[in-house]
């Protein structure tokens, strides 16, 4: 596994070199297993019992790793809830030791959890996350906010599809009832008022209800309490409005501002 050697754990390259230079490959593999297995004297006598039950060593070590990982993740989350410099210092030390194994899929959640709980991630780590699309996609939004502040194009890649979806949904809500009412005008004319009832889907909901829309809520999550990202969203909205003159962008700007007000967000 790439990255293990960087934290002092013999990995694939170490084993390849050992097999290349040894005279007895089977003995070399056995020594590697003994040196890198779970080094608990009390556990050694139990391993033959697992063999009798058909539990292979890979399954055993994988289950132990997963159990330890879950406990470590919980400890990191508990540490992240604390306040003060000591929390940030501990997380920084943990990140420094664990970041080299971020490309090991089984261990990546631990590194991502540390990053998520840090108030500030150093630029050297953010650059590596940006340069690897897989790592970037798996980052928590709290980490992505720090990335987006320095990489407006990445933020645009995430935001612009949402803005397009917002406009599309507004247009559909406004015009689809009119289209359906015109197609059934002959049948609705006898009863009267059919078109008004259909258009209520756009005009009937209250402003606060409209602010609960999925797109707007997703934008709120992305912006958080970050004034820089909020200004970026407004810049995108302003540019698109000037380009298209679509009044729904004005509505979006107001709804976003009021939604932040609902959450009692104040810019520091």
C-alpha positions as CSV (number, residue, x, y, z in Angstrom):
1,X,0.0,0.0,0.0
2,X,1.4,3.4,-1.1
3,X,2.2,5.6,1.9
4,X,2.9,2.9,4.5
5,X,6.7,3.2,4.1
6,X,6.5,6.9,4.8
7,X,5.1,6.3,8.3
8,X,7.6,3.5,9.0
9,X,5.4,0.5,8.2
10,X,6.9,-2.0,5.8
11,X,4.7,-2.3,2.8
12,X,4.6,-3.6,-0.8
13,X,8.1,-2.3,-1.8
14,X,9.7,-3.7,1.4
15,X,8.2,-7.2,0.7
16,X,9.2,-7.1,-3.0
17,X,12.8,-6.3,-2.0
18,X,12.8,-9.0,0.7
19,X,11.5,-11.6,-1.8
20,X,14.0,-10.5,-4.4
21,X,17.1,-10.8,-2.2
22,X,16.1,-13.9,-0.1
23,X,17.1,-17.5,-0.6
24,X,13.9,-18.9,0.9
25,X,10.8,-17.0,-0.3
26,X,8.4,-19.0,2.0
27,X,10.5,-18.2,5.0
28,X,10.7,-14.5,4.0
29,X,6.9,-14.3,3.9
30,X,6.6,-16.1,7.2
31,X,9.0,-13.6,8.8
32,X,7.1,-10.7,7.3
33,X,3.9,-12.0,8.7
34,X,5.4,-12.5,12.2
35,X,7.0,-9.0,12.3
36,X,4.0,-7.1,11.0
37,X,1.1,-9.0,12.5
38,X,-0.7,-8.1,15.7
39,X,2.2,-8.3,18.2
40,X,0.2,-9.3,21.3
41,X,1.7,-12.3,23.1
42,X,-1.7,-13.2,24.5
43,X,-3.1,-13.4,21.0
44,X,-0.6,-15.8,19.5
45,X,-2.1,-19.0,21.1
46,X,-5.6,-18.0,19.7
47,X,-4.6,-17.9,16.1
48,X,-4.6,-21.7,15.5
49,X,-8.2,-21.6,16.9
50,X,-9.2,-19.2,14.1
51,X,-7.5,-21.6,11.6
52,X,-9.6,-24.4,12.9
53,X,-12.8,-22.4,12.3
54,X,-11.7,-21.5,8.8
55,X,-11.1,-17.8,9.5
56,X,-8.2,-16.7,7.3
57,X,-5.6,-14.2,8.7
58,X,-6.7,-11.6,6.2
59,X,-10.3,-11.6,7.4
60,X,-9.1,-11.5,11.0
61,X,-6.7,-8.6,10.5
62,X,-9.3,-6.7,8.5
63,X,-11.9,-7.0,11.2
64,X,-9.4,-5.8,13.8
65,X,-8.4,-2.9,11.6
66,X,-12.1,-1.9,11.1
67,X,-12.8,-2.1,14.8
68,X,-9.8,0.0,15.7
69,X,-10.6,2.5,12.9
70,X,-14.2,3.0,14.2
71,X,-12.9,3.7,17.7
72,X,-10.3,6.1,16.4
73,X,-12.9,8.0,14.3
74,X,-15.1,8.4,17.4
75,X,-12.2,9.7,19.4
76,X,-11.3,12.2,16.7
77,X,-15.0,13.4,16.5
78,X,-15.0,13.8,20.3
79,X,-11.7,15.8,20.1
80,X,-13.2,18.0,17.4
81,X,-16.0,19.0,19.7
82,X,-13.6,20.5,22.2
83,X,-12.5,24.1,22.2
84,X,-9.2,25.8,22.4
85,X,-5.7,25.6,21.0
86,X,-5.0,22.2,22.5
87,X,-7.6,20.6,20.2
88,X,-6.1,22.2,17.1
89,X,-2.5,21.2,18.2
90,X,-3.5,17.5,18.7
91,X,-5.3,17.4,15.4
92,X,-2.4,19.0,13.6
93,X,0.0,16.4,15.1
94,X,-2.3,13.6,14.1
95,X,-2.6,14.9,10.6
96,X,1.1,15.2,10.2
97,X,1.6,11.5,11.1
98,X,-1.4,10.1,9.2
99,X,-1.5,12.2,6.0
100,X,1.1,10.0,4.1
101,X,-1.5,7.1,4.2
102,X,-4.3,9.2,2.7
103,X,-4.1,7.3,-0.5
104,X,-4.7,4.0,1.3
105,X,-8.5,3.5,0.9
106,X,-8.9,1.6,4.1
107,X,-7.2,4.3,6.1
108,X,-8.4,7.4,4.2
109,X,-11.5,7.9,6.4
110,X,-9.3,8.6,9.4
111,X,-7.3,11.3,7.6
112,X,-10.5,12.8,6.2
113,X,-12.0,12.9,9.7
114,X,-9.0,14.7,11.1
115,X,-9.2,17.3,8.2
116,X,-12.9,17.8,8.8
117,X,-12.5,18.6,12.5
118,X,-9.7,21.1,12.0
119,X,-10.4,24.8,12.0
120,X,-7.6,25.6,9.6
121,X,-5.8,23.2,7.3
122,X,-2.3,24.1,6.1
123,X,-1.9,25.0,2.4
124,X,0.5,22.2,1.8
125,X,-2.2,19.7,2.5
126,X,-4.9,21.5,0.6
127,X,-2.7,21.6,-2.5
128,X,-2.4,17.8,-2.4
129,X,-6.2,17.4,-2.1
130,X,-6.8,19.7,-5.0
131,X,-4.3,17.9,-7.2
132,X,-6.0,14.5,-6.7
133,X,-9.6,14.4,-7.9
134,X,-10.5,11.3,-5.9
135,X,-9.3,12.9,-2.7
136,X,-11.0,16.2,-3.5
137,X,-14.4,14.5,-4.1
138,X,-14.2,12.7,-0.7
139,X,-13.4,15.8,1.3
140,X,-16.0,17.0,3.7
141,X,-17.6,20.3,2.8
142,X,-15.8,22.0,5.7
143,X,-12.5,21.2,4.1
144,X,-13.8,22.1,0.6
145,X,-14.7,25.6,1.9
146,X,-11.0,26.2,2.7
147,X,-10.1,24.9,-0.8
148,X,-12.7,27.0,-2.6
149,X,-11.5,30.2,-1.0
150,X,-8.3,29.9,-3.0
151,X,-9.7,28.1,-6.0
152,X,-12.7,30.0,-7.3
153,X,-12.9,27.8,-10.5
154,X,-13.5,24.7,-8.4
155,X,-16.2,26.6,-6.4
156,X,-17.7,27.6,-9.7
157,X,-17.7,24.0,-10.9
158,X,-19.8,23.1,-7.8
159,X,-22.1,26.2,-7.7
160,X,-23.0,26.9,-11.4
161,X,-24.9,23.7,-11.9
162,X,-27.0,24.5,-8.9
163,X,-27.7,28.0,-10.2
164,X,-28.8,26.5,-13.5
165,X,-31.0,24.0,-11.7
166,X,-32.6,26.8,-9.6
167,X,-33.5,28.8,-12.7
168,X,-34.8,25.7,-14.5
169,X,-37.1,24.8,-11.6
170,X,-38.4,28.3,-11.4
171,X,-39.2,28.4,-15.1
172,X,-40.9,25.0,-15.0
173,X,-43.0,26.0,-11.9
174,X,-44.0,29.2,-13.7
175,X,-44.7,28.0,-17.2
176,X,-45.8,24.3,-17.0
177,X,-49.1,25.1,-15.3
178,X,-49.9,27.6,-18.1
179,X,-49.1,25.0,-20.7
180,X,-51.3,22.4,-19.1
181,X,-54.2,24.8,-18.5
182,X,-54.1,25.9,-22.2
183,X,-54.3,22.3,-23.4
184,X,-57.4,21.8,-21.3
185,X,-59.0,25.2,-21.7
186,X,-62.1,23.8,-23.4
187,X,-62.9,21.5,-20.5
188,X,-62.0,24.0,-17.8
189,X,-63.9,26.9,-19.3
190,X,-67.2,25.4,-18.1
191,X,-66.0,25.1,-14.5
192,X,-63.9,28.3,-14.6
193,X,-60.7,29.2,-12.8
194,X,-58.8,26.1,-13.7
195,X,-55.7,28.0,-14.8
196,X,-55.5,30.0,-11.6
197,X,-55.6,26.8,-9.5
198,X,-52.7,25.3,-11.5
199,X,-50.5,28.4,-11.2
200,X,-50.8,28.3,-7.5
201,X,-47.8,26.0,-7.3
202,X,-45.6,28.9,-8.2
203,X,-47.3,31.8,-6.4
204,X,-49.1,29.9,-3.5
205,X,-46.1,29.0,-1.3
206,X,-44.8,31.5,1.3
207,X,-41.3,33.0,1.0
208,X,-40.1,31.0,3.9
209,X,-41.4,27.8,2.3
210,X,-39.6,28.6,-0.9
211,X,-36.4,29.1,1.0
212,X,-36.6,25.4,2.0
213,X,-35.9,24.3,-1.6
214,X,-33.2,21.7,-2.1
215,X,-31.0,23.9,-4.3
216,X,-31.1,26.8,-1.9
217,X,-30.4,24.5,1.1
218,X,-27.4,23.0,-0.7
219,X,-26.0,26.5,-1.4
220,X,-26.4,27.3,2.3
221,X,-24.4,24.2,3.2
222,X,-21.6,25.1,0.7
223,X,-21.4,28.7,1.9
224,X,-21.7,28.0,5.6
225,X,-20.6,31.0,7.5
226,X,-17.9,32.0,5.1
227,X,-18.3,35.5,3.8
228,X,-15.7,35.0,1.0
229,X,-17.8,32.1,-0.5
230,X,-21.0,34.1,0.0
231,X,-19.5,37.0,-2.0
232,X,-18.4,34.5,-4.7
233,X,-21.9,33.2,-5.1
234,X,-23.3,36.8,-5.4
235,X,-20.6,37.4,-8.0
236,X,-21.7,34.4,-10.0
237,X,-25.4,35.4,-9.7
238,X,-24.7,39.0,-10.7
239,X,-22.6,37.9,-13.7
240,X,-25.3,35.5,-14.9
241,X,-28.1,38.1,-14.5
242,X,-26.2,40.7,-16.5
243,X,-25.6,38.0,-19.2
244,X,-29.2,36.7,-19.3
245,X,-31.4,39.4,-17.7
246,X,-33.3,36.6,-16.1
247,X,-35.2,38.0,-13.1
248,X,-35.1,34.7,-11.2
249,X,-31.4,35.4,-10.4
250,X,-32.7,38.5,-8.4
251,X,-35.1,36.2,-6.6
252,X,-32.3,33.8,-5.8
253,X,-30.1,36.6,-4.4
254,X,-32.9,37.7,-2.0
255,X,-33.8,34.2,-1.0
256,X,-30.2,33.3,-0.2
257,X,-29.8,36.4,1.9
258,X,-33.0,35.8,3.8
259,X,-32.2,32.1,4.3
260,X,-28.9,33.1,5.9
261,X,-30.9,35.5,8.1
262,X,-33.2,32.6,9.1
263,X,-30.1,30.8,10.3
264,X,-28.9,33.9,12.1
265,X,-25.6,33.9,10.2
266,X,-23.5,36.9,11.0
267,X,-20.2,37.6,9.2
268,X,-17.2,37.8,11.4
